[in-house]
Coordinates of C-alpha atoms in Angstrom, one line a residue:
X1 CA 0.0 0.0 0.0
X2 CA 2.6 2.5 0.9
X3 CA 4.8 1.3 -2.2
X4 CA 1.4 2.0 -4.4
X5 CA 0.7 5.7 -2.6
X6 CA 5.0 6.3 -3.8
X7 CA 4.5 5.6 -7.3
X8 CA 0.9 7.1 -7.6
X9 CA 2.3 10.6 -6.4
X10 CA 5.5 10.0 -8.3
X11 CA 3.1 9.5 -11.6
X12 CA 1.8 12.7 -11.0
X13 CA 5.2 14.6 -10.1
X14 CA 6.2 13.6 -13.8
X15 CA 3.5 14.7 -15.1
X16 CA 3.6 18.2 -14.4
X17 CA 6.7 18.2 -15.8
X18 CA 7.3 19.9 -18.8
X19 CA 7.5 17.4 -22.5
X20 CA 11.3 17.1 -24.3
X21 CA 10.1 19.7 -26.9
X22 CA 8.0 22.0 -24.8
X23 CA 9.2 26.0 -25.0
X24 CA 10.0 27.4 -21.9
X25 CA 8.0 30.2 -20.4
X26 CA 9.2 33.6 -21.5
X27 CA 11.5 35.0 -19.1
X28 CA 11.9 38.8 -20.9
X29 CA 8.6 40.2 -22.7
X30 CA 8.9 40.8 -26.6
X31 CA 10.8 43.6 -27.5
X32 CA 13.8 42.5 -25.0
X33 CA 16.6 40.4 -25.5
X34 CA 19.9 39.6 -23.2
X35 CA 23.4 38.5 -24.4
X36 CA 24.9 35.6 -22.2
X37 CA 27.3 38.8 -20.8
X38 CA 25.0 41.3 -20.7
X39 CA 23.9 43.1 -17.4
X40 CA 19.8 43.5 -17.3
X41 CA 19.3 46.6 -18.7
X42 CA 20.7 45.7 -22.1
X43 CA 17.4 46.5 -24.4
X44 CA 17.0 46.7 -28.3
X45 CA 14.8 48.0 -30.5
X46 CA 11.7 47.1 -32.8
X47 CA 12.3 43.7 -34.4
X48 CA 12.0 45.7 -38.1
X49 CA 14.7 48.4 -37.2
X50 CA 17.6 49.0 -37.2
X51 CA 19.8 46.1 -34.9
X52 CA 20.2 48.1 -32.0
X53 CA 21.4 47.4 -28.7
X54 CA 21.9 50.0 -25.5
X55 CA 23.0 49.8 -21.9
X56 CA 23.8 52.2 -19.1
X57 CA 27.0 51.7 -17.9
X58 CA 28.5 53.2 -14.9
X59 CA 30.8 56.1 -16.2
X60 CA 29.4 56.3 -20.0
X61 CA 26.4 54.7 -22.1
X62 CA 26.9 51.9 -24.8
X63 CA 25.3 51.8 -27.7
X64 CA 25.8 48.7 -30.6
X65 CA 23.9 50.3 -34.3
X66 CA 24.5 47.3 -36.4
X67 CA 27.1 45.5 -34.5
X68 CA 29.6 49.1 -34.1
X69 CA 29.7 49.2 -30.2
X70 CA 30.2 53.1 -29.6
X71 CA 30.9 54.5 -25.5
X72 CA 29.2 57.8 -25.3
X73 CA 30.5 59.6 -21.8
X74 CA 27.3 61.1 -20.0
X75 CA 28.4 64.8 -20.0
X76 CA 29.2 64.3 -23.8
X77 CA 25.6 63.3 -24.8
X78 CA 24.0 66.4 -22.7
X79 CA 26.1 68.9 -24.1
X80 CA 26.0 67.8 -27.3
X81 CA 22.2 68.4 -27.3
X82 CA 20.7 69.8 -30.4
X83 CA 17.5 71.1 -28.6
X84 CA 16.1 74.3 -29.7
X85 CA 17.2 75.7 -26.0
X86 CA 20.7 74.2 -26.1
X87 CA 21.7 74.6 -29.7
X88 CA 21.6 77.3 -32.6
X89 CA 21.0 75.4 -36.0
X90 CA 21.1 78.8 -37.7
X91 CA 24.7 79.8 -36.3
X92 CA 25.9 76.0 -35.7
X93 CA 26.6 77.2 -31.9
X94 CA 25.6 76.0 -28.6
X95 CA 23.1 77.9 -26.9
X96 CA 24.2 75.2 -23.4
X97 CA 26.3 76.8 -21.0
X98 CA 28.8 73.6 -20.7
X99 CA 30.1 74.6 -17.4
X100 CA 26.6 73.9 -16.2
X101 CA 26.5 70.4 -16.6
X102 CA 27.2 68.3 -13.8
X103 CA 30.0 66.1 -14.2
X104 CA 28.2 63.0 -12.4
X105 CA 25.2 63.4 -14.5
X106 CA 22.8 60.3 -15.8
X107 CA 19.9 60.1 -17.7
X108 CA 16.9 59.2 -15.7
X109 CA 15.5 57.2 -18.5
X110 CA 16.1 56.2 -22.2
X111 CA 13.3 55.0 -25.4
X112 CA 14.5 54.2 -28.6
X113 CA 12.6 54.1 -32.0
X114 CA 13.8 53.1 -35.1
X115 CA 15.8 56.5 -35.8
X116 CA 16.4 58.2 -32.8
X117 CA 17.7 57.6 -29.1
X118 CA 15.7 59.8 -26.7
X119 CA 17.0 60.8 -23.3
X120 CA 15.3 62.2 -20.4
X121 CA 17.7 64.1 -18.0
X122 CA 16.9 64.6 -14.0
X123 CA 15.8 68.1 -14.5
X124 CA 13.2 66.5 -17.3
X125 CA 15.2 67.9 -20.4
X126 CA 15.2 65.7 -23.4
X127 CA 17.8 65.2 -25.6
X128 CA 17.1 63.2 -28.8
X129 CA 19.8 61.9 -31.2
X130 CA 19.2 60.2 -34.4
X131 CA 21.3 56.9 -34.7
X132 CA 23.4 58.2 -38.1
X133 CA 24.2 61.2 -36.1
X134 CA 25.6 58.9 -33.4
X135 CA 27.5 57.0 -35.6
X136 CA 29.1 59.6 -37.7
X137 CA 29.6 61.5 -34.3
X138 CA 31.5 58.5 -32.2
X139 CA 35.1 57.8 -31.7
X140 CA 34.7 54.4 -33.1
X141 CA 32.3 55.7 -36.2
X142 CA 34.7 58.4 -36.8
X143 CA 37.7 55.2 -37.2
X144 CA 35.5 53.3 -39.6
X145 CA 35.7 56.0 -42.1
X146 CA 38.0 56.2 -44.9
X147 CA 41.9 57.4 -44.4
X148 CA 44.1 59.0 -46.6
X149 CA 46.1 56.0 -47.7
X150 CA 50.0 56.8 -47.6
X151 CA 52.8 55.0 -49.4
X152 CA 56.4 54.6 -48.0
X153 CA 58.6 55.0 -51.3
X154 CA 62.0 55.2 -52.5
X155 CA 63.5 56.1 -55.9
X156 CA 62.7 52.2 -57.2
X157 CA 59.1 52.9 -56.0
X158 CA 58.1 56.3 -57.2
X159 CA 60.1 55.3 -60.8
X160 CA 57.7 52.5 -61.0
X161 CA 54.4 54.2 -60.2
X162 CA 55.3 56.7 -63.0
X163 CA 53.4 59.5 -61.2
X164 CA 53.3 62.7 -64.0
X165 CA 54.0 66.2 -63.0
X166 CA 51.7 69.0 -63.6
X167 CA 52.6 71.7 -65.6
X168 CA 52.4 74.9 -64.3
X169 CA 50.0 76.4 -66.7
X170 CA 47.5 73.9 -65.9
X171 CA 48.3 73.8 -62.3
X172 CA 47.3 77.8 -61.8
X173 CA 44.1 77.4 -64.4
X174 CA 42.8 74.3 -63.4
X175 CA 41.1 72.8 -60.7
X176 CA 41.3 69.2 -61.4
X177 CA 45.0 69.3 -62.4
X178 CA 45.7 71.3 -58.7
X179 CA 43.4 68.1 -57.2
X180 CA 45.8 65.5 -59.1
X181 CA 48.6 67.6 -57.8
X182 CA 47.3 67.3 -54.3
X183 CA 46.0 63.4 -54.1
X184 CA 49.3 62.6 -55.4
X185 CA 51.1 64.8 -52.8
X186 CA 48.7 63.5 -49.8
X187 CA 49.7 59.8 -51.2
X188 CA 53.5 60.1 -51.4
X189 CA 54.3 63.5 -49.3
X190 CA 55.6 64.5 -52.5
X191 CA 54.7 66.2 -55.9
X192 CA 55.8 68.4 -59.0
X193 CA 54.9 71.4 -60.6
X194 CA 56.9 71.7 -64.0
X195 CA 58.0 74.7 -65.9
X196 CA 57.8 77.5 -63.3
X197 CA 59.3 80.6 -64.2
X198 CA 62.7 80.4 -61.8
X199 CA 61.8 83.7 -59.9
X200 CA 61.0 84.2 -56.4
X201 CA 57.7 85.7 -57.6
X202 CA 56.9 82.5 -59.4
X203 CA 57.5 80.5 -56.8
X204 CA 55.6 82.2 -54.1
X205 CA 52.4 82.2 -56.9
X206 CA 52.5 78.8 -56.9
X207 CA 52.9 78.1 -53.5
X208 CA 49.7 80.2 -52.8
X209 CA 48.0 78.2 -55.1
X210 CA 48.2 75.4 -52.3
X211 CA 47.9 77.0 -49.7
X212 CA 48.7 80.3 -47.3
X213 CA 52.2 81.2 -47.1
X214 CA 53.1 81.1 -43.2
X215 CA 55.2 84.2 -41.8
X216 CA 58.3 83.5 -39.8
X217 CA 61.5 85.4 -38.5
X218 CA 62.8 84.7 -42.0
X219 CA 60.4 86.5 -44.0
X220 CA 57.5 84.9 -46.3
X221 CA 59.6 83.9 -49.2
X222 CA 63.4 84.2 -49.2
X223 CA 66.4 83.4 -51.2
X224 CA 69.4 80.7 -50.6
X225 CA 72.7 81.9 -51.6
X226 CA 76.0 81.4 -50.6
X227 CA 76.8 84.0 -47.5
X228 CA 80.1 82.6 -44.6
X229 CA 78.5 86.2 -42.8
X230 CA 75.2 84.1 -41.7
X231 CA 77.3 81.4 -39.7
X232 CA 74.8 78.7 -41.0
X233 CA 75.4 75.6 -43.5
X234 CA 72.5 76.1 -45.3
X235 CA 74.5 79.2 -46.6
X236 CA 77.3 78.2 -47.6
X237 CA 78.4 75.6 -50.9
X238 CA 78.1 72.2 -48.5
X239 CA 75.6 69.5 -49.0
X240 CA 73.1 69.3 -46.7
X241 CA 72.0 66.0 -45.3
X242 CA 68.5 64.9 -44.4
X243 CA 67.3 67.3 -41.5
X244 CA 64.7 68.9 -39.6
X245 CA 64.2 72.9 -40.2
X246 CA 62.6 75.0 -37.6
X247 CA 62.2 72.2 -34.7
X248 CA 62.6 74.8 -32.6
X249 CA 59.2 76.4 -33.7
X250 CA 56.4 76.5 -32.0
X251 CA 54.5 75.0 -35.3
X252 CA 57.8 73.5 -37.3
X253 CA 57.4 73.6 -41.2
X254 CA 55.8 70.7 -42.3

């Protein structure tokens, strides 16, 4: 009899359990989702957005827009808001007196839709940024983007690659021969202008096409001949080696 009451209750112990393929219950309602590492406030967005994924972090608040992970400090994202009381979109200026924001600050709560993070403040401000702005705006968006690619060359190298001069005619009256003049300097550090008129005057024209002409103690523009009086090599006959002029500027050439 007792062995019969055992089984009986153990029969309806294993029923109650759940079958192989049964789902569990749902532990997060729909619309949240946590990573195996992720602390409990890690929320996305609508299903048919963008793959988003936020969390407030002690010191600064994470944000993951299609799997970039960008760290935004707290300050950063008040001051930087684009609210018609704390920025000028006519004059591109901040209307926010920085100095007013407290360093320990935190939102006091955070929504997302599909384009734009919204941020409620303690005083019951709201900031609202839209994703691409965040992106475009981050440390880690502002890495993804394109850099100037550079090449390392020598004489074997730059022979090869058969990069042309411009002339000098089309170099002052042209725009796109100054902008093959300028991705070919930005590439290799180095470029030519051919047939400029061997005057000072020349020279200085062309240099102004590039750019301003920075003043220093020597002048804008200034000759090299051979003068002993100036107690420097650069004056006199001698070949000079590789060097570094003006390192003791404040901004050296170059």
């Amino acid at each position: 009899m007792t062995f019969t009451r055992m089984f009986v209750r153990l029969g309806a112990c294993l029923h109650r359990l759940p079958k192989r393929n049964a789902q569990p219950p749902a532990l997060w309602p729909p619309g949240i989702t946590r990573s195996p590492c992720a602390a409990s406030r890690t929320q996305h967005t609508a299903s048919h957005s963008k793959s988003c994924l936020w969390q407030l972090r002690e010191d600064y608040f994470e944000l993951s827009v299609s799997g970039l992970l960008m760290r935004f400090d707290y300050v950063w994202l008040r001051d930087h808001c684009r609210s018609a009381s704390c920025y000028n979109t006519k004059t591109n200026q901040r209307n926010l007196d920085t100095a007013t924001v407290e360093l320990g600050i935190r939102p006091s709560n955070i929504r997302m839709d599909e384009e734009t993070l919204f941020l409620t403040w303690p005083d019951g401000h709201v900031t609202r940024f839209n994703l691409a702005w965040l992106v475009q705006n981050s440390y880690e968006g502002q890495k993804q983007r394109a850099v100037q690619p550079r090449i390392l060359w020598n004489s074997e190298i730059y022979n090869e690659a058969k990069v042309p001069a411009i002339s000098c005619e089309g170099f002052m009256t042209s725009d796109e021969e100054l902008k093959q003049f300028l991705k070919t300097f930005l590439l290799y550090g180095i470029a030519f202008v051919e047939d400029v008129p061997p005057t000072l005057e020349a020279t200085e024209t062309v240099a102004q096409r590039v750019s301003l002409i920075r003043e220093t103690m020597y002048g804008r523009v200034w000759n090299f001949t051979s003068d002993f009086s100036r107690g420097d090599t650069a004056y006199t006959k001698l070949a000079l080696d590789r060097h570094t002029d003006t390192s003791y500027f404040q901004e050296p050439c170059g």
